[in-house]
Every structure is written in C-alpha cells, then in structure tokens.
Amino acid sequence: MTNPAAEAAIQYTELGFKCYPVHVDLVTGDDGKVRKIPRFKGGHWSPEKGAEYPTDPDAIRAHWADYDGVVIACALSGIVAVDIDQGPGKDGWGNLKAAGLHPPRTPMIQKTSSGGRHLLYRSPEGVELSSRQGVPVKDVDIRAAGGNGGLLFVEPTALPDGRAWKFGTVVARDDLPVLPPEWVDLIQVREEVHSGHRESLPSDPDALLQRVREMPAGEGWERLGPLSMRYAAVAMGVGMTDPEIEEAFLDAYRDRPGGTLSDARRSIKSALKKVEPWLPGDPEPDFDDLVAEEAKKAEIRLRGQRKALEKIEGEDAVHLRREDAADLTAPMESTAWVVPELIAENEAIMLYGGSRAAKTALMVDLCGQLATAGEFMGSDVEATRVLYLAAEAFTSVANRFRAWFKHYGLTPDPRMIEVQPGNLQLDNPRSVERAVSYMKPFGFVVVDMLEYVTGGLSINTDAARIVMALKDIATSAGVTLVFLHHPKAPKADRDGNTVFSKEMAGQHGAFYGKTNYILFAEPDGEHRYSVTVTKSKDSEDGARWIGKTVSGPGGFPVYVSEGKLEY
C-alpha cells in the first residue's frame, strides 16, 4: 500500500528539501486544552538525524514506515519561512498591514492546519537568521537557521480531526526567491530588540531543570516564571504529559538551597495552562506578558500572607501551665505501637523516599489493614479508624484504595476509613484548629504529601516549625500521624542504575532534629520495596521491613507487606 507521506518526501527530496518523518497527535491536557504533539522517528528530531536522511526513493519509503506526516528542516534545506498565524485571538495579516509591511512574493505558500500561511524563501548567502516568535510583528514568526533550524509541518501531514497542511504550488528549492535584504534587515533589527533584554534559556529539558536546581536562594519570579514557562513548553513539545512535567519540575526545585515549593507548584501549573508545546527549532516564544501576570498574582498572595501573619501575631500566645506537668510518681509507660517497632502510637512520623519508592502504596496497604483489622508486616493490627489526606493526587489515591479493597475482595466501611483532599494549611491557625477537630474521631492519619499542606511556610527554611505544627496536631487530636516527604531527586550511577538519596531535599536537616520517628522507603529489587527505620527513640535504628507490589484492579499497584528482615 502506497504511503502518501513517503511519496511526498521523495518529491520534496528531489526538489532540494531536507525532510523527516513525523506523526502528529492531538492531546488534551489537564486544563482541557487540546494541543498538537508530534511523534518523530527515533523519539525526537535533531539536525544530526536530519543530515542522515536517505535520498534513495526505496530507502525513503522504508524510512517512512508507520509515519503519515512530513516536516521540512529549514536550516538543512537552506530556506526561510515566514509563518503567519490566523485564528481566534491571532491576526498576523492584520498586524503586518498595520505595520505597513508586505511579505515578498513567493510561488510556494502553504495553508496551515489552523488557517494561517507559510511563505517560503531561499536563505540569503552569508546571513544566518534565527527562528523567532513575534518577529517582525505579533502573530508572525520566522522559521530559519539557528538552533535546530526550524521545522515546518508540510503536506500531506494532517491532524486526527481532519485539519491538514496544504500547498498551493510546490517548486524546487533553487526556484524560490531569495529573501530580500530589506526583510533581512527588518528581521535582524526586530530580533535584536526582541531578544536583547532576555536571558537566553536552553531548549533541552534536562538543561532547564539544572537551571532550576541552580537558582540562588531568594530568587523570585524574575527567574522562576521564565523557567517554568520555558520548561512546560519544551517538555510538552517532546511529548511529556502534564503530571510528568509537574513532577520533574518540582523534583528539581526541591534540590535547590531555598524557596517555597508552593510557589514552584503554582508556577508550573499556571505555565501548563497557558503555554503551547515548543518544538525543536520553533521560533523563540515570548513569555514576558505571562510572567508579568504571574508576578502580579504572586505579589497579591504575598500581601495576603503578610496580613494573615499580622493577625496571627495579635492572638493569645501559648502559656506554661502547672496542670500540664508530668506526674513523676506514676508508673513508667511503655511505648504503644500501631505496628510493633515500626509505627508508634500518637506520634508524628515522617516517611520519606524518592518518587516511585512505593510510599503511597505502602500507606494505602497499612490504612486498609488498620480499617479491616488485618495484618501488616507480619503482625496483626487492631481495628483503627483511618483518615487519609491525599493532598498531592486525590483522584489517584482514591483509585488506589478502590483497587486495594477489590484486590482483597473487601467492601470499605465508611465508618472506618475516609479519603479526603489535603485541605490543611499549617501556617493558618484556623485551618489547623479545624483539622484537629475533624481528626479527633480517627486514630490514624496520613498526610500525602507534606509539601502540599505547608501553606506559606518554606519546606527548606521553616522545617522546624512544620514538624512542631504536625506534632501539635497529633497530640491535640490524639492520633498517630504519618507525613510523606521527598528527599533529593534520584540520580543515576555509572552503570545507569537509579540511586535513591537518603539526604533530605534542600537545607532542612531540622527534620531530623525535630522528628523522633523517621522511616525511609526505597526500591529493593523488581517490584520489591523496603522501609528502613532511620531514627526512632523506642526501637532499633537500621531495622528494615520488606514488601512487594502486585498489579491490582485497573492496573493500580497493591502493596503486599511481608515482614522484618533479619540479618
């Protein structure tokens, strides 16, 4: 069966253009926005891959197997394209007319899938023009040499909904008119004005995350805003999903020496709603207006936090009271355990570990066993009413619990177990007061994840205050409270194996100083995970418990605990 894309690629090649296979999907993001996401042969496109593009017709047909679209690489083809956007909120033609600009005539004009136009010209000798967005006017882009060289989706590429790219006439590359000097000067002047005031940011996702890690303490929206906008656009362009983008950005932010994670979360979530995918070689996007808008919102939030603090400082302080003194004549009390030697009763306990260390799966299993008076890590556990605050991924956690109960053929009793979104802010006295009141009927509470309930407190600089607030909640409500937290992001060793750090993210060793019970979760083989006691005032430091995950209903992992490892 003939592949129209392969046959078109043969024609483009004979006419002097360099092109590459592509398939374009339409993907709906978490914000409901539909975006075009390309899938390139080999996972991504690069100038090196384009340079290796075959020229023999049969080799081209084999190269295009399973691909129904074509991109032309402007730099490798020696062309410049003027990309004029038209559509809702975009009027490139109108902006050109208002500026008194008229694109030079060319026989090769393509209608784009969104109703705009691509005008193709030969690159002038000895001049390098970079791909730019909004140059020479708003809603008009230049796709040219520089960077990865600008990619043009071309006929017969089409979207799943039927929208397609279509040339009126196709001519040889050498028959295209050269972009005239007046337009070269116009673009270069606009390019200098456009880019001179902005820090140059890389187009590689990993390089952008390294910039996030290297952000100095105290830096605000001047750096965070552009980085989040750029990373969201670049990561979407290589096909990452919104949750993957948010997780990677926040993991990188946790590794820096200071800053409030809530700011980073707001920043990347806002970016995902507002930016479009940036493909290799696309015109440089201009995020100035978006960053300014977010900076204004951040300042409004900061003013609100200041007012809240002023109100808090005016409230009654906590006082020492004689009636709180311990009765030293009473018998010594032994430690009560939820899980012997692992989870102590009526304490605030930290469980930390990297992403995909099965922290949530472990807690879902423990909560399920407590709610049904089952068994955990080889020990019977008493029936306990459970509250799980799923502050990070409420829907996902709820589905994990549904899968757990179905896996064991049990029916959840709403009187024994409750999953709630994490509507708690540790810096807000009223929020804490209401949380304590709500928790009192329960015996066991999980906070997943800690960063999502800190409010205006910094996970780096306010660690001690955060832990003390959690301890106060556990004591006041009379519950055992386990809070989940991330250490530094996992790294790869020389053999390419993932290594999970036991060091806490950022400069918050106060977690160790203020928390009496600390557990560390990490992978321990394929589908196996261990939990190590790294600090306990009543049990053995270094003791390890082991368990595994199995695929549960709906593909959700179900943790199956086994017991303590004996050495």
Coordinates of C-alpha atoms in Angstrom, one line a residue:
M1 CA 0.0 0.0 0.0
T2 CA 1.4 3.4 -1.0
N3 CA 2.2 5.8 1.8
P4 CA 1.4 9.4 0.7
A5 CA 3.8 10.9 3.2
A6 CA 6.7 8.8 1.8
E7 CA 5.8 9.7 -1.8
A8 CA 5.7 13.4 -0.8
A9 CA 9.1 13.1 0.9
I10 CA 10.5 11.6 -2.3
Q11 CA 9.2 14.6 -4.2
Y12 CA 10.5 17.1 -1.7
T13 CA 13.9 15.5 -1.7
E14 CA 14.1 15.6 -5.5
L15 CA 13.3 19.3 -5.3
G16 CA 16.2 20.0 -2.9
F17 CA 14.4 20.0 0.5
K18 CA 15.5 18.0 3.6
C19 CA 12.7 16.4 5.5
Y20 CA 11.9 13.9 8.2
P21 CA 9.1 11.5 9.2
V22 CA 6.5 12.6 11.8
H23 CA 3.1 11.8 13.1
V24 CA 1.0 14.4 14.9
D25 CA -1.4 13.6 17.7
L26 CA -4.0 15.8 19.5
V27 CA -3.6 15.5 23.3
T28 CA -6.0 17.1 25.8
G29 CA -4.1 18.5 28.9
D30 CA -5.3 18.6 32.4
D31 CA -6.6 22.1 31.7
G32 CA -8.9 20.8 28.9
K33 CA -6.8 22.5 26.3
V34 CA -6.1 20.4 23.1
R35 CA -2.5 20.6 21.9
K36 CA -0.6 19.3 18.8
I37 CA 2.1 16.8 20.0
P38 CA 4.5 15.4 17.3
R39 CA 6.0 12.0 17.4
F40 CA 9.3 11.8 15.5
K41 CA 11.1 8.7 14.2
G42 CA 13.5 7.6 16.9
G43 CA 11.7 9.6 19.6
H44 CA 12.9 13.1 18.6
W45 CA 14.4 15.1 15.8
S46 CA 17.8 16.7 15.7
P47 CA 20.0 18.3 13.0
E48 CA 22.2 15.2 13.1
K49 CA 19.3 12.9 12.4
G50 CA 18.1 15.2 9.6
A51 CA 21.5 15.2 8.0
E52 CA 21.4 11.4 7.8
Y53 CA 18.1 11.5 5.9
P54 CA 18.1 9.0 2.9
T55 CA 17.8 10.2 -0.7
D56 CA 17.1 6.9 -2.5
P57 CA 13.3 6.5 -3.1
D58 CA 13.1 3.0 -1.8
A59 CA 15.1 4.0 1.3
I60 CA 12.8 6.9 1.9
R61 CA 9.7 4.6 1.7
A62 CA 11.3 2.3 4.3
H63 CA 12.3 5.3 6.4
W64 CA 8.6 6.5 6.4
A65 CA 7.1 3.2 7.6
D66 CA 4.4 3.8 10.2
Y67 CA 4.6 7.6 9.7
D68 CA 2.0 9.7 7.9
G69 CA 3.5 13.2 8.1
V70 CA 6.5 15.2 6.9
V71 CA 8.5 18.0 8.3
I72 CA 10.9 20.2 6.3
A73 CA 14.0 21.3 8.1
C74 CA 14.6 25.0 7.2
A75 CA 18.3 25.2 8.1
L76 CA 19.3 21.9 6.4
S77 CA 17.2 22.9 3.3
G78 CA 18.6 26.5 3.2
I79 CA 15.3 28.2 3.4
V80 CA 13.5 30.8 5.5
A81 CA 9.8 30.5 6.2
V82 CA 7.5 33.4 7.3
D83 CA 4.8 31.8 9.5
I84 CA 1.7 34.0 9.6
D85 CA -0.8 32.9 12.3
Q86 CA -4.6 33.4 11.8
G87 CA -7.4 32.2 14.1
P88 CA -9.1 33.0 17.4
G89 CA -7.1 35.8 19.0
K90 CA -4.5 35.8 16.2
D91 CA -4.3 38.1 13.2
G92 CA -0.8 38.0 11.6
W93 CA -2.0 39.5 8.3
G94 CA -3.7 42.4 10.1
N95 CA -0.6 43.1 12.2
L96 CA 1.6 43.2 9.1
K97 CA -0.8 45.6 7.4
A98 CA -1.0 47.8 10.4
A99 CA 2.9 48.0 10.5
G100 CA 2.9 48.8 6.7
L101 CA 4.7 45.5 5.9
H102 CA 4.1 43.4 2.9
P103 CA 5.8 40.0 2.6
P104 CA 7.7 39.5 -0.7
R105 CA 6.1 37.4 -3.4
T106 CA 6.8 33.7 -3.5
P107 CA 5.3 30.9 -5.5
M108 CA 5.4 28.4 -2.6
I109 CA 2.7 29.2 0.0
Q110 CA 1.2 26.6 2.3
K111 CA -2.1 26.8 4.2
T112 CA -1.6 25.6 7.8
S113 CA -3.9 23.3 9.9
S114 CA -5.0 26.4 11.9
G115 CA -5.8 28.6 8.8
G116 CA -2.5 30.5 8.7
R117 CA 0.1 30.6 6.0
H118 CA 3.7 29.5 5.5
L119 CA 5.6 31.6 2.9
L120 CA 8.9 30.0 1.8
Y121 CA 12.0 31.8 0.5
R122 CA 15.6 30.8 -0.2
S123 CA 18.1 31.8 2.6
P124 CA 20.4 34.7 1.6
E125 CA 24.1 33.7 1.2
G126 CA 26.3 34.5 4.2
V127 CA 23.4 35.5 6.5
E128 CA 22.1 33.5 9.4
L129 CA 18.6 34.3 10.7
S130 CA 17.4 32.5 13.9
S131 CA 13.9 31.2 14.3
R132 CA 11.9 33.8 16.3
Q133 CA 8.4 34.3 17.6
G134 CA 6.6 37.6 17.1
V135 CA 9.2 38.9 14.6
P136 CA 8.8 41.2 12.8
V137 CA 5.3 41.7 14.3
K138 CA 2.9 39.9 16.7
D139 CA 1.4 36.6 15.4
V140 CA 4.1 36.4 12.7
D141 CA 7.1 34.1 13.2
I142 CA 10.3 33.4 11.4
R143 CA 11.5 29.8 10.9
A144 CA 15.0 29.7 9.7
A145 CA 18.6 28.6 10.5
G146 CA 20.0 28.8 14.1
G147 CA 19.2 26.4 16.9
N148 CA 17.7 23.2 15.4
G149 CA 16.8 25.0 12.3
G150 CA 13.0 25.5 12.4
L151 CA 10.7 22.7 11.4
L152 CA 7.7 23.1 9.1
F153 CA 4.9 20.6 9.1
V154 CA 4.1 20.2 5.4
E155 CA 1.6 18.4 3.1
P156 CA 0.3 15.7 3.4
T157 CA 0.6 16.0 7.3
A158 CA -2.8 16.0 8.9
L159 CA -4.3 16.0 12.4
P160 CA -6.6 13.3 13.7
D161 CA -9.6 15.7 13.4
G162 CA -9.0 16.1 9.7
R163 CA -7.3 19.5 9.7
A164 CA -4.2 19.4 7.4
W165 CA -1.4 21.4 5.8
K166 CA -1.8 22.1 2.1
F167 CA 0.5 23.7 -0.5
G168 CA -1.0 25.7 -3.4
T169 CA 2.2 25.1 -5.5
V170 CA 5.4 23.2 -4.8
V171 CA 8.6 24.3 -6.6
A172 CA 12.3 23.4 -6.4
R173 CA 14.3 24.9 -3.6
D174 CA 16.5 26.7 -6.1
D175 CA 13.5 28.3 -7.8
L176 CA 12.4 30.0 -4.6
P177 CA 13.1 33.8 -4.4
V178 CA 15.9 34.9 -2.0
L179 CA 14.5 36.7 1.0
P180 CA 15.3 40.3 0.0
P181 CA 17.8 42.5 2.0
E182 CA 15.1 44.9 3.4
W183 CA 13.4 41.9 5.1
V184 CA 16.7 40.5 6.3
D185 CA 17.4 43.9 7.9
L186 CA 13.9 44.2 9.3
I187 CA 14.1 40.7 10.9
Q188 CA 17.6 41.3 12.4
V189 CA 16.6 44.7 13.9
R190 CA 13.4 43.2 15.4
E191 CA 15.4 40.1 16.6
E192 CA 17.9 42.3 18.5
V193 CA 15.1 44.3 20.2
H194 CA 13.1 41.1 20.9
S195 CA 16.0 39.1 22.5
G196 CA 18.4 41.7 23.9
H197 CA 16.5 42.2 27.2
R198 CA 16.0 38.5 28.0
E199 CA 18.3 35.9 29.5
S200 CA 18.9 33.1 26.9
L201 CA 17.4 29.8 28.1
P202 CA 18.3 26.4 26.8
S203 CA 15.9 24.3 24.8
D204 CA 16.9 20.9 26.4
P205 CA 14.5 19.8 29.2
D206 CA 17.3 18.4 31.4
A207 CA 19.4 21.6 31.0
L208 CA 16.3 23.7 32.0
L209 CA 15.8 21.5 35.1
Q210 CA 19.5 22.1 36.0
R211 CA 18.9 25.8 35.8
V212 CA 16.0 25.3 38.3
R213 CA 18.3 23.4 40.7
E214 CA 20.9 26.2 40.4
M215 CA 18.5 29.0 41.2
P216 CA 20.1 31.0 44.1
A217 CA 18.2 31.3 47.3
G218 CA 16.0 34.3 47.4
E219 CA 15.4 34.4 43.7
G220 CA 11.7 35.0 42.9
W221 CA 9.6 35.3 39.8
E222 CA 12.3 37.0 37.8
R223 CA 13.8 33.5 37.3
L224 CA 11.1 31.1 38.4
G225 CA 8.5 32.5 36.0
P226 CA 10.5 32.3 32.7
L227 CA 12.0 28.9 33.7
S228 CA 8.6 27.3 34.4
M229 CA 7.1 28.7 31.2
R230 CA 10.0 27.6 29.1
Y231 CA 10.2 24.1 30.7
A232 CA 6.5 23.5 30.3
A233 CA 6.6 24.4 26.6
V234 CA 9.8 22.4 25.8
A235 CA 8.6 19.3 27.8
M236 CA 5.2 19.3 26.1
G237 CA 7.0 19.6 22.8
V238 CA 8.8 16.3 23.4
G239 CA 5.6 14.5 24.4
M240 CA 5.7 14.6 28.2
T241 CA 2.3 14.6 30.0
D242 CA 1.3 17.4 32.4
P243 CA 1.8 15.2 35.5
E244 CA 5.2 14.2 34.3
I245 CA 6.2 17.8 33.7
E246 CA 5.0 19.0 37.1
E247 CA 6.7 16.1 39.0
A248 CA 10.0 16.7 37.2
F249 CA 9.9 20.4 37.8
L250 CA 9.1 20.1 41.5
D251 CA 11.8 17.4 42.0
A252 CA 14.4 19.8 40.5
Y253 CA 13.1 22.7 42.6
R254 CA 13.4 20.6 45.8
D255 CA 17.1 20.2 45.1
R256 CA 17.8 24.0 45.3
P257 CA 19.1 25.6 48.5
G258 CA 15.9 27.7 49.3
G259 CA 12.5 28.7 48.3
T260 CA 8.9 27.8 48.9
L261 CA 7.7 24.8 47.0
S262 CA 4.1 26.2 46.8
D263 CA 5.5 29.0 44.6
A264 CA 7.1 26.4 42.2
R265 CA 3.9 24.4 42.1
R266 CA 1.7 27.4 41.3
S267 CA 4.2 28.5 38.7
I268 CA 4.4 25.2 36.7
K269 CA 0.6 24.6 37.0
S270 CA 0.0 28.1 35.6
A271 CA 2.5 27.5 32.8
L272 CA 0.9 24.2 31.8
K273 CA -2.4 26.0 31.4
K274 CA -1.0 28.9 29.3
V275 CA 1.9 27.8 27.1
E276 CA 1.8 25.9 23.8
P277 CA 4.2 23.0 23.0
W278 CA 7.6 24.3 21.8
L279 CA 9.2 22.0 19.2
P280 CA 12.9 21.9 18.4
G281 CA 13.7 24.7 16.1
D282 CA 10.4 26.6 16.7
P283 CA 10.6 30.4 16.9
E284 CA 11.6 31.6 20.4
P285 CA 8.5 32.1 22.5
D286 CA 7.9 35.4 24.3
F287 CA 6.6 34.8 27.8
D288 CA 7.1 38.3 29.1
D289 CA 3.3 39.1 29.5
L290 CA 2.6 35.8 31.1
V291 CA 5.5 36.1 33.6
A292 CA 4.4 39.7 34.4
E293 CA 0.8 38.5 35.0
E294 CA 2.0 35.7 37.4
A295 CA 4.4 38.1 39.2
K296 CA 1.4 40.4 39.9
K297 CA -0.6 37.5 41.3
A298 CA 2.4 36.4 43.5
E299 CA 2.6 39.9 44.9
I300 CA -1.1 39.9 45.8
R301 CA -0.7 36.5 47.5
L302 CA 2.3 37.9 49.5
R303 CA 0.3 40.8 50.7
G304 CA -2.4 38.5 51.9
Q305 CA 0.1 36.4 53.8
R306 CA 1.5 39.4 55.5
K307 CA -1.9 40.5 56.7
A308 CA -2.6 36.9 57.9
L309 CA 0.7 37.0 59.9
E310 CA -0.2 40.3 61.4
K311 CA -3.4 38.8 62.6
I312 CA -1.7 35.7 64.0
E313 CA 0.8 37.8 66.0
G314 CA -2.0 39.5 67.7
E315 CA -3.6 36.3 69.0
D316 CA -3.0 34.9 72.5
A317 CA 0.3 33.1 72.9
V318 CA 0.7 29.6 74.4
H319 CA 1.5 29.7 78.1
L320 CA 3.1 27.3 80.5
R321 CA 0.5 25.8 82.9
R322 CA 1.1 23.9 86.2
E323 CA -1.7 21.3 85.3
D324 CA 0.4 20.2 82.3
A325 CA 3.3 18.9 84.5
A326 CA 4.1 15.2 84.4
D327 CA 3.2 13.0 87.4
L328 CA 6.6 11.6 88.2
T329 CA 5.1 9.2 90.9
A330 CA 3.1 7.4 88.3
P331 CA 4.3 4.0 86.8
M332 CA 6.6 4.2 83.8
E333 CA 4.7 4.0 80.5
S334 CA 5.8 1.6 77.7
T335 CA 5.6 2.6 74.1
A336 CA 2.4 1.7 72.4
W337 CA 2.7 0.6 68.8
V338 CA 0.4 0.7 65.8
V339 CA 2.9 -1.7 64.1
P340 CA 5.4 -3.2 66.5
E341 CA 8.8 -1.4 66.4
L342 CA 7.8 0.5 63.2
I343 CA 4.8 2.9 63.8
A344 CA 4.5 4.3 67.3
E345 CA 1.1 5.4 68.6
N346 CA 0.2 9.1 69.0
E347 CA 3.4 10.4 67.3
A348 CA 4.1 12.4 64.2
I349 CA 6.2 10.1 62.0
M350 CA 8.0 11.0 58.7
L351 CA 8.1 8.5 55.8
Y352 CA 10.3 9.8 53.1
G353 CA 11.7 8.4 49.8
G354 CA 12.0 9.3 46.2
S355 CA 9.4 9.2 43.5
R356 CA 8.3 5.6 42.7
A357 CA 9.6 4.3 46.1
A358 CA 6.1 2.9 46.9
K359 CA 5.4 5.4 49.8
T360 CA 1.8 5.9 48.8
A361 CA 1.2 2.2 48.0
L362 CA 2.7 1.3 51.4
M363 CA 0.4 3.7 53.3
V364 CA -2.7 2.6 51.3
D365 CA -2.0 -1.0 52.4
L366 CA -1.4 -0.1 56.1
C367 CA -4.5 2.1 56.2
G368 CA -6.6 -0.7 54.6
Q369 CA -5.2 -3.3 57.1
L370 CA -6.0 -0.9 60.0
A371 CA -9.5 -0.3 58.8
T372 CA -10.2 -4.0 58.5
A373 CA -8.2 -5.3 61.5
G374 CA -5.9 -7.1 59.1
E375 CA -2.1 -7.9 59.1
F376 CA 0.8 -5.6 58.3
M377 CA 4.5 -6.6 58.1
G378 CA 3.8 -9.9 59.8
S379 CA 1.9 -8.5 62.7
D380 CA -1.8 -8.4 63.4
V381 CA -3.1 -4.8 63.7
E382 CA -6.0 -3.5 65.7
A383 CA -9.1 -2.1 64.0
T384 CA -8.5 1.7 63.8
R385 CA -10.4 4.4 62.1
V386 CA -8.3 5.9 59.4
L387 CA -8.2 9.3 57.7
Y388 CA -6.0 9.7 54.5
L389 CA -5.3 13.3 53.3
A390 CA -4.4 12.9 49.7
A391 CA -3.1 16.4 49.1
E392 CA -1.0 15.6 46.0
A393 CA -3.2 13.4 43.8
F394 CA -6.6 12.9 45.4
T395 CA -8.3 11.0 42.5
S396 CA -5.3 8.7 42.0
V397 CA -5.1 7.9 45.7
A398 CA -8.9 7.2 45.9
N399 CA -8.5 4.8 42.9
R400 CA -5.6 3.1 44.7
F401 CA -7.9 2.4 47.7
R402 CA -10.7 1.2 45.5
A403 CA -8.2 -1.2 43.8
W404 CA -6.9 -2.4 47.3
F405 CA -10.3 -3.3 48.5
K406 CA -11.2 -5.0 45.2
H407 CA -7.9 -6.9 45.3
Y408 CA -8.8 -8.4 48.7
G409 CA -12.5 -8.8 47.9
L410 CA -13.5 -6.5 50.8
T411 CA -16.1 -3.8 51.0
P412 CA -14.8 -0.5 52.5
D413 CA -16.7 0.6 55.6
P414 CA -17.0 4.5 55.5
R415 CA -17.2 4.4 59.3
M416 CA -13.6 3.1 59.4
I417 CA -11.8 4.7 56.5
E418 CA -12.1 8.1 54.8
V419 CA -10.0 9.6 52.0
Q420 CA -10.0 13.4 51.8
P421 CA -8.2 16.0 49.7
G422 CA -5.5 17.7 51.7
N423 CA -7.5 20.8 52.8
L424 CA -5.0 21.8 55.5
Q425 CA -2.6 24.7 55.7
L426 CA 0.0 24.5 58.5
D427 CA 0.6 28.3 58.6
N428 CA -3.1 29.0 59.2
P429 CA -4.2 28.7 62.8
R430 CA -7.9 28.4 61.9
S431 CA -7.1 25.7 59.3
V432 CA -5.1 23.7 61.9
E433 CA -7.8 24.2 64.6
R434 CA -10.5 22.8 62.3
A435 CA -8.2 19.9 61.2
V436 CA -7.7 18.9 64.8
S437 CA -11.4 19.0 65.5
Y438 CA -12.1 16.8 62.4
M439 CA -9.3 14.3 63.2
K440 CA -10.4 13.6 66.8
P441 CA -12.8 10.7 65.9
F442 CA -9.9 9.0 64.0
G443 CA -6.9 7.1 65.3
F444 CA -4.6 7.1 62.3
V445 CA -4.0 9.9 59.9
V446 CA -1.8 10.1 56.8
V447 CA -0.7 13.4 55.1
D448 CA 0.4 12.8 51.5
M449 CA 2.5 14.9 50.6
L450 CA 3.9 17.3 53.2
E451 CA 4.8 20.0 50.6
Y452 CA 1.1 20.4 49.7
V453 CA -0.1 21.4 53.2
T454 CA 2.7 23.9 54.3
G455 CA 0.9 27.0 53.0
G456 CA 3.3 29.9 53.2
L457 CA 5.9 28.0 55.2
S458 CA 9.1 27.1 53.4
I459 CA 9.9 23.4 53.2
N460 CA 13.6 24.5 53.4
T461 CA 13.8 27.3 56.0
D462 CA 10.7 26.5 58.1
A463 CA 11.3 22.8 58.6
A464 CA 11.3 23.0 62.4
R465 CA 8.1 25.0 62.5
I466 CA 6.4 22.5 60.2
V467 CA 7.4 19.5 62.3
M468 CA 6.3 21.2 65.5
A469 CA 2.9 22.0 63.9
L470 CA 2.5 18.3 62.9
K471 CA 3.4 17.2 66.4
D472 CA 0.9 19.6 67.9
I473 CA -1.8 18.3 65.6
A474 CA -1.1 14.6 66.5
T475 CA -1.1 15.5 70.3
S476 CA -4.2 17.7 70.2
A477 CA -6.2 15.3 68.1
G478 CA -4.9 12.2 69.9
V479 CA -3.9 10.5 66.6
T480 CA -0.9 8.8 65.1
L481 CA 0.1 11.0 62.1
V482 CA 2.4 9.8 59.3
F483 CA 3.5 12.5 56.8
L484 CA 5.1 11.7 53.5
H485 CA 8.0 13.6 52.1
H486 CA 10.6 13.7 49.3
P487 CA 14.4 13.6 49.8
K488 CA 16.6 14.7 46.9
A489 CA 15.7 13.6 43.5
P490 CA 17.1 10.1 42.5
K491 CA 20.3 10.1 40.5
A492 CA 21.9 7.6 38.1
D493 CA 25.2 5.8 39.0
R494 CA 27.9 5.0 36.5
D495 CA 26.1 1.8 35.4
G496 CA 22.9 3.8 34.8
N497 CA 21.1 2.4 37.8
T498 CA 18.8 4.7 39.8
V499 CA 20.1 5.6 43.2
F500 CA 17.7 7.0 45.8
S501 CA 19.3 9.5 48.1
K502 CA 18.7 9.3 51.8
E503 CA 19.5 13.0 52.1
M504 CA 16.6 15.3 52.7
A505 CA 15.9 17.9 49.9
G506 CA 17.5 21.3 50.4
Q507 CA 18.8 22.7 53.7
H508 CA 16.3 21.2 56.1
G509 CA 18.2 18.9 58.4
A510 CA 15.8 20.3 61.1
F511 CA 13.5 17.4 60.0
Y512 CA 16.0 15.0 61.6
G513 CA 16.4 17.1 64.7
K514 CA 12.7 17.7 65.4
T515 CA 11.2 14.4 64.2
N516 CA 11.5 11.4 66.6
Y517 CA 10.4 8.7 64.3
I518 CA 11.7 8.6 60.7
L519 CA 11.3 5.9 58.0
F520 CA 13.0 5.7 54.6
A521 CA 11.3 3.9 51.7
E522 CA 13.3 2.7 48.6
P523 CA 13.2 0.1 45.9
D524 CA 14.8 -3.3 46.8
G525 CA 14.6 -5.3 43.6
E526 CA 12.0 -5.7 40.9
H527 CA 8.6 -4.8 42.4
R528 CA 10.0 -5.1 45.9
Y529 CA 10.4 -2.2 48.3
S530 CA 11.9 -1.8 51.8
V531 CA 11.2 0.5 54.7
T532 CA 14.2 1.3 57.0
V533 CA 14.0 2.9 60.4
T534 CA 16.5 5.7 60.2
K535 CA 15.6 7.3 63.6
S536 CA 13.5 6.0 66.5
K537 CA 13.6 6.8 70.2
D538 CA 11.9 3.5 71.1
S539 CA 13.1 0.9 68.5
E540 CA 16.2 -0.2 66.6
D541 CA 17.7 2.2 64.1
G542 CA 18.5 0.5 60.8
A543 CA 15.9 -2.2 61.1
R544 CA 14.3 -3.0 57.7
W545 CA 10.9 -4.3 56.6
I546 CA 10.2 -5.6 53.2
G547 CA 7.2 -5.9 50.9
K548 CA 6.3 -6.1 47.2
T549 CA 3.8 -4.6 44.8
V550 CA 1.4 -6.6 42.6
S551 CA -0.8 -5.3 39.8
G552 CA -4.2 -4.6 41.2
P553 CA -7.6 -3.8 39.5
G554 CA -7.3 -1.1 36.9
G555 CA -3.5 -1.6 36.9
F556 CA -3.1 0.2 40.2
P557 CA -0.2 -1.2 42.4
V558 CA -1.2 -3.0 45.5
Y559 CA 1.4 -3.3 48.2
V560 CA 1.8 -6.6 50.0
S561 CA 3.8 -6.4 53.2
E562 CA 6.0 -9.3 54.2
G563 CA 7.8 -8.6 57.5
K564 CA 11.1 -7.6 59.2
L565 CA 14.4 -8.5 57.5
E566 CA 16.6 -10.5 59.9
Y567 CA 20.4 -10.2 59.5

